[in-house]
């Protein structure tokens, strides 16, 4: 999946500038950086929610995702075989709970009740399935939004701080679910996070944004533990401890 | 005053024919005009609130200005347009219930559009972002937005109905308040008060206030159920 070089400005001020990037199927990319560094803007541009300067969408091309689960798991996935592959699915930072039950909210993304039940069970939402989405807590709404976006296979999954409102136990379950989804569909995942330990747990690669620019990009082992750029080193020293594996 | 109220209640309970005719004309005018305004105003309000196009702000300003249009100005414009020398004079609608409905539609539609636009513009960015993220089609997003607007649509309808039933300037100018033909509650109250016949005026006032009370009760009851 290629995302073209993009630039985004608001009222003449550039908030994001990023070169063309290529993302490999089956890999999980953590997008990290301080507040206001352009992480969410990049996610929104990649998802096609906002247009880059001069108009047009940021995504230029994509290939059909290849399953990296190692044969049997992919072949046996009736769900993946029988469902139309979406190009990009995106979970925004503030997902909207529509005026209907939790289960209906999840089924909005696809009519597969079996899949919805499995996702609700994994995220411990089964007992709340009939409850109105507006009555859910912040964490429950985030879990519902995650389940909703995982209803269909896609070429690229973009998640903007998917677990920031969840407790630790739910966040771990969500991470597990994202991992399973990546293995099963072979898509690439771009997830924005403030939680460095989560980025280290989940990501195969990392992008570090600073002051609206992509500062560093590479395998997470390198970027999140032994970065080359001083900006990344300062950030890691402050938030997550440098070089601590 | 007390005896006038007593007489008014007796008049309501007796099923007076003239009172019945006034209520019928009022119901026909107000229900029709508020429904037409709703069917025209809701889609336009949703589009105006959700769709960012060139000239949108200008249209919003126009709609908000039209919301405050004095009914007599609306009545005057309609009178000129539909009078014998006006461009629509050949339809001979002046002093009929139909022209009263048209005048009220002109008066109420901007209110419906502006109300729905205000609500939709607040939630549209979040709804659109979530919908795009889920790969939903534009018409599905529009349906979801409409579903989110059920309570505002309901309350806006009641507001439009309340405005039309309480309106007097436009309907008296274009309808002429002709007894047994175009006399509605508000014009009748004015007419009977001018004649010194307070009993019928008070009876109509009681009915108007009762309708207003009923509308408010319905809104309050539905608010909790729909706004979830």
Short mmCIF file of N, CA, C and O in Angstrom, two decimals, chain B residues 51-100:
data_model
loop_
_atom_site.label_atom_id
_atom_site.label_comp_id
_atom_site.label_asym_id
_atom_site.label_seq_id
_atom_site.Cartn_x
_atom_site.Cartn_y
_atom_site.Cartn_z
N UNK B 51 -23.18 19.26 3.98
CA UNK B 51 -22.45 19.42 2.74
C UNK B 51 -21.74 20.77 2.72
O UNK B 51 -22.38 21.82 2.80
N UNK B 52 -20.41 20.73 2.58
CA UNK B 52 -19.63 21.96 2.58
C UNK B 52 -19.39 22.43 1.15
O UNK B 52 -18.48 21.96 0.50
N UNK B 53 -20.21 23.32 0.67
CA UNK B 53 -20.05 23.79 -0.71
C UNK B 53 -19.87 25.31 -0.73
O UNK B 53 -20.13 25.99 0.28
N UNK B 54 -19.42 25.81 -1.86
CA UNK B 54 -19.22 27.25 -2.00
C UNK B 54 -20.58 27.97 -1.89
O UNK B 54 -21.54 27.55 -2.53
N UNK B 55 -20.65 28.97 -1.07
CA UNK B 55 -21.90 29.72 -0.91
C UNK B 55 -22.77 29.21 0.23
O UNK B 55 -23.86 29.73 0.47
N UNK B 56 -22.28 28.18 0.93
CA UNK B 56 -23.06 27.59 2.02
C UNK B 56 -23.32 28.61 3.13
O UNK B 56 -24.44 28.75 3.60
N UNK B 57 -22.26 29.31 3.52
CA UNK B 57 -22.39 30.30 4.60
C UNK B 57 -23.41 31.38 4.25
O UNK B 57 -24.19 31.80 5.10
N UNK B 58 -23.38 31.80 2.99
CA UNK B 58 -24.31 32.83 2.53
C UNK B 58 -25.75 32.32 2.67
O UNK B 58 -26.63 33.04 3.16
N UNK B 59 -25.97 31.07 2.25
CA UNK B 59 -27.31 30.49 2.34
C UNK B 59 -27.77 30.38 3.79
O UNK B 59 -28.94 30.62 4.11
N UNK B 60 -26.83 30.00 4.69
CA UNK B 60 -27.17 29.88 6.11
C UNK B 60 -27.59 31.24 6.66
O UNK B 60 -28.60 31.35 7.38
N UNK B 61 -26.85 32.29 6.26
CA UNK B 61 -27.19 33.64 6.74
C UNK B 61 -28.59 34.05 6.23
O UNK B 61 -29.40 34.58 6.98
N UNK B 62 -28.86 33.73 4.95
CA UNK B 62 -30.17 34.06 4.37
C UNK B 62 -31.29 33.34 5.14
O UNK B 62 -32.30 33.93 5.51
N UNK B 63 -31.06 32.04 5.40
CA UNK B 63 -32.07 31.25 6.11
C UNK B 63 -32.33 31.81 7.51
O UNK B 63 -33.47 31.92 7.95
N UNK B 64 -31.23 32.16 8.20
CA UNK B 64 -31.38 32.69 9.56
C UNK B 64 -32.07 34.05 9.55
O UNK B 64 -32.80 34.38 10.47
N UNK B 65 -31.84 34.81 8.47
CA UNK B 65 -32.50 36.11 8.35
C UNK B 65 -33.99 35.90 8.10
O UNK B 65 -34.83 36.58 8.70
N UNK B 66 -34.29 34.95 7.20
CA UNK B 66 -35.70 34.69 6.88
C UNK B 66 -36.48 34.15 8.07
O UNK B 66 -37.69 34.29 8.15
N UNK B 67 -35.74 33.51 9.00
CA UNK B 67 -36.39 33.01 10.23
C UNK B 67 -37.07 34.13 11.01
O UNK B 67 -38.08 33.95 11.65
N UNK B 68 -36.45 35.31 10.93
CA UNK B 68 -36.98 36.45 11.69
C UNK B 68 -37.86 37.37 10.86
O UNK B 68 -38.15 38.48 11.27
N UNK B 69 -38.27 36.88 9.68
CA UNK B 69 -39.10 37.72 8.81
C UNK B 69 -40.45 38.02 9.48
O UNK B 69 -41.16 37.08 9.89
N UNK B 70 -40.85 39.30 9.59
CA UNK B 70 -42.15 39.61 10.21
C UNK B 70 -43.28 39.04 9.34
O UNK B 70 -43.25 39.20 8.11
N UNK B 71 -44.25 38.37 9.96
CA UNK B 71 -45.35 37.77 9.18
C UNK B 71 -46.07 38.77 8.28
O UNK B 71 -46.48 38.42 7.18
N UNK B 72 -46.19 40.03 8.74
CA UNK B 72 -46.91 41.00 7.90
C UNK B 72 -46.13 41.29 6.61
O UNK B 72 -46.74 41.55 5.56
N UNK B 73 -44.80 41.24 6.70
CA UNK B 73 -43.98 41.46 5.49
C UNK B 73 -44.23 40.30 4.51
O UNK B 73 -44.42 40.51 3.31
N UNK B 74 -44.24 39.09 5.06
CA UNK B 74 -44.52 37.90 4.25
C UNK B 74 -45.91 38.03 3.62
O UNK B 74 -46.09 37.79 2.41
N UNK B 75 -46.88 38.44 4.45
CA UNK B 75 -48.25 38.62 3.96
C UNK B 75 -48.32 39.65 2.86
O UNK B 75 -48.98 39.45 1.84
N UNK B 76 -47.59 40.75 3.04
CA UNK B 76 -47.58 41.83 2.06
C UNK B 76 -47.00 41.35 0.72
O UNK B 76 -47.60 41.58 -0.35
N UNK B 77 -45.88 40.61 0.79
CA UNK B 77 -45.24 40.09 -0.43
C UNK B 77 -46.19 39.13 -1.15
O UNK B 77 -46.38 39.21 -2.37
N UNK B 78 -46.81 38.24 -0.38
CA UNK B 78 -47.75 37.28 -0.97
C UNK B 78 -48.95 37.99 -1.59
O UNK B 78 -49.43 37.62 -2.66
N UNK B 79 -49.41 39.02 -0.89
CA UNK B 79 -50.57 39.79 -1.37
C UNK B 79 -50.25 40.41 -2.74
O UNK B 79 -51.04 40.33 -3.68
N UNK B 80 -49.04 41.03 -2.81
CA UNK B 80 -48.64 41.69 -4.07
C UNK B 80 -48.50 40.64 -5.19
O UNK B 80 -48.99 40.84 -6.30
N UNK B 81 -47.86 39.51 -4.86
CA UNK B 81 -47.62 38.47 -5.87
C UNK B 81 -48.93 37.87 -6.39
O UNK B 81 -49.04 37.54 -7.57
N UNK B 82 -49.90 37.69 -5.48
CA UNK B 82 -51.13 36.98 -5.88
C UNK B 82 -52.33 37.90 -6.11
O UNK B 82 -53.43 37.41 -6.37
N UNK B 83 -52.13 39.21 -5.99
CA UNK B 83 -53.25 40.13 -6.26
C UNK B 83 -53.51 40.16 -7.77
O UNK B 83 -52.70 39.65 -8.56
N UNK B 84 -54.59 40.81 -8.17
CA UNK B 84 -55.00 40.82 -9.58
C UNK B 84 -53.91 41.29 -10.53
O UNK B 84 -53.80 40.79 -11.66
N UNK B 85 -53.09 42.25 -10.06
CA UNK B 85 -52.05 42.79 -10.95
C UNK B 85 -50.71 42.06 -10.76
O UNK B 85 -49.75 42.33 -11.49
N UNK B 86 -50.63 41.16 -9.81
CA UNK B 86 -49.38 40.44 -9.51
C UNK B 86 -49.10 39.34 -10.52
O UNK B 86 -50.00 38.95 -11.28
N UNK B 87 -47.88 38.82 -10.53
CA UNK B 87 -47.52 37.78 -11.52
C UNK B 87 -48.31 36.48 -11.36
O UNK B 87 -48.46 35.73 -12.32
N UNK B 88 -48.82 36.20 -10.16
CA UNK B 88 -49.60 34.97 -9.97
C UNK B 88 -51.10 35.25 -9.77
O UNK B 88 -51.84 34.40 -9.30
N UNK B 89 -51.49 36.45 -10.18
CA UNK B 89 -52.90 36.85 -9.99
C UNK B 89 -53.88 35.95 -10.71
O UNK B 89 -55.00 35.74 -10.26
N UNK B 90 -53.44 35.37 -11.84
CA UNK B 90 -54.35 34.53 -12.64
C UNK B 90 -54.81 33.27 -11.92
O UNK B 90 -55.80 32.67 -12.29
N UNK B 91 -54.09 32.88 -10.87
CA UNK B 91 -54.50 31.66 -10.12
C UNK B 91 -55.66 31.93 -9.16
O UNK B 91 -56.25 30.99 -8.62
N UNK B 92 -55.97 33.19 -8.96
CA UNK B 92 -57.10 33.61 -8.10
C UNK B 92 -57.09 32.91 -6.73
O UNK B 92 -58.06 32.28 -6.31
N UNK B 93 -55.94 33.00 -6.09
CA UNK B 93 -55.79 32.33 -4.79
C UNK B 93 -56.03 33.25 -3.61
O UNK B 93 -56.18 32.78 -2.47
N UNK B 94 -56.02 34.55 -3.87
CA UNK B 94 -56.15 35.49 -2.75
C UNK B 94 -57.48 35.27 -2.02
O UNK B 94 -58.50 35.00 -2.65
N UNK B 95 -57.46 35.38 -0.71
CA UNK B 95 -58.61 35.16 0.18
C UNK B 95 -59.13 33.71 0.13
O UNK B 95 -60.33 33.47 0.17
N UNK B 96 -58.20 32.79 -0.05
CA UNK B 96 -58.56 31.36 0.07
C UNK B 96 -57.64 30.71 1.10
O UNK B 96 -56.62 31.30 1.49
N UNK B 97 -58.00 29.50 1.52
CA UNK B 97 -57.16 28.78 2.49
C UNK B 97 -55.81 28.42 1.85
O UNK B 97 -54.78 28.43 2.52
N UNK B 98 -55.83 28.15 0.54
CA UNK B 98 -54.58 27.76 -0.14
C UNK B 98 -53.49 28.83 -0.05
O UNK B 98 -52.33 28.51 0.20
N UNK B 99 -53.86 30.09 -0.24
CA UNK B 99 -52.85 31.16 -0.16
C UNK B 99 -52.36 31.32 1.28
O UNK B 99 -51.19 31.64 1.52
N UNK B 100 -53.25 31.04 2.23
CA UNK B 100 -52.83 31.09 3.64
C UNK B 100 -51.78 30.01 3.91
O UNK B 100 -50.79 30.23 4.62
#
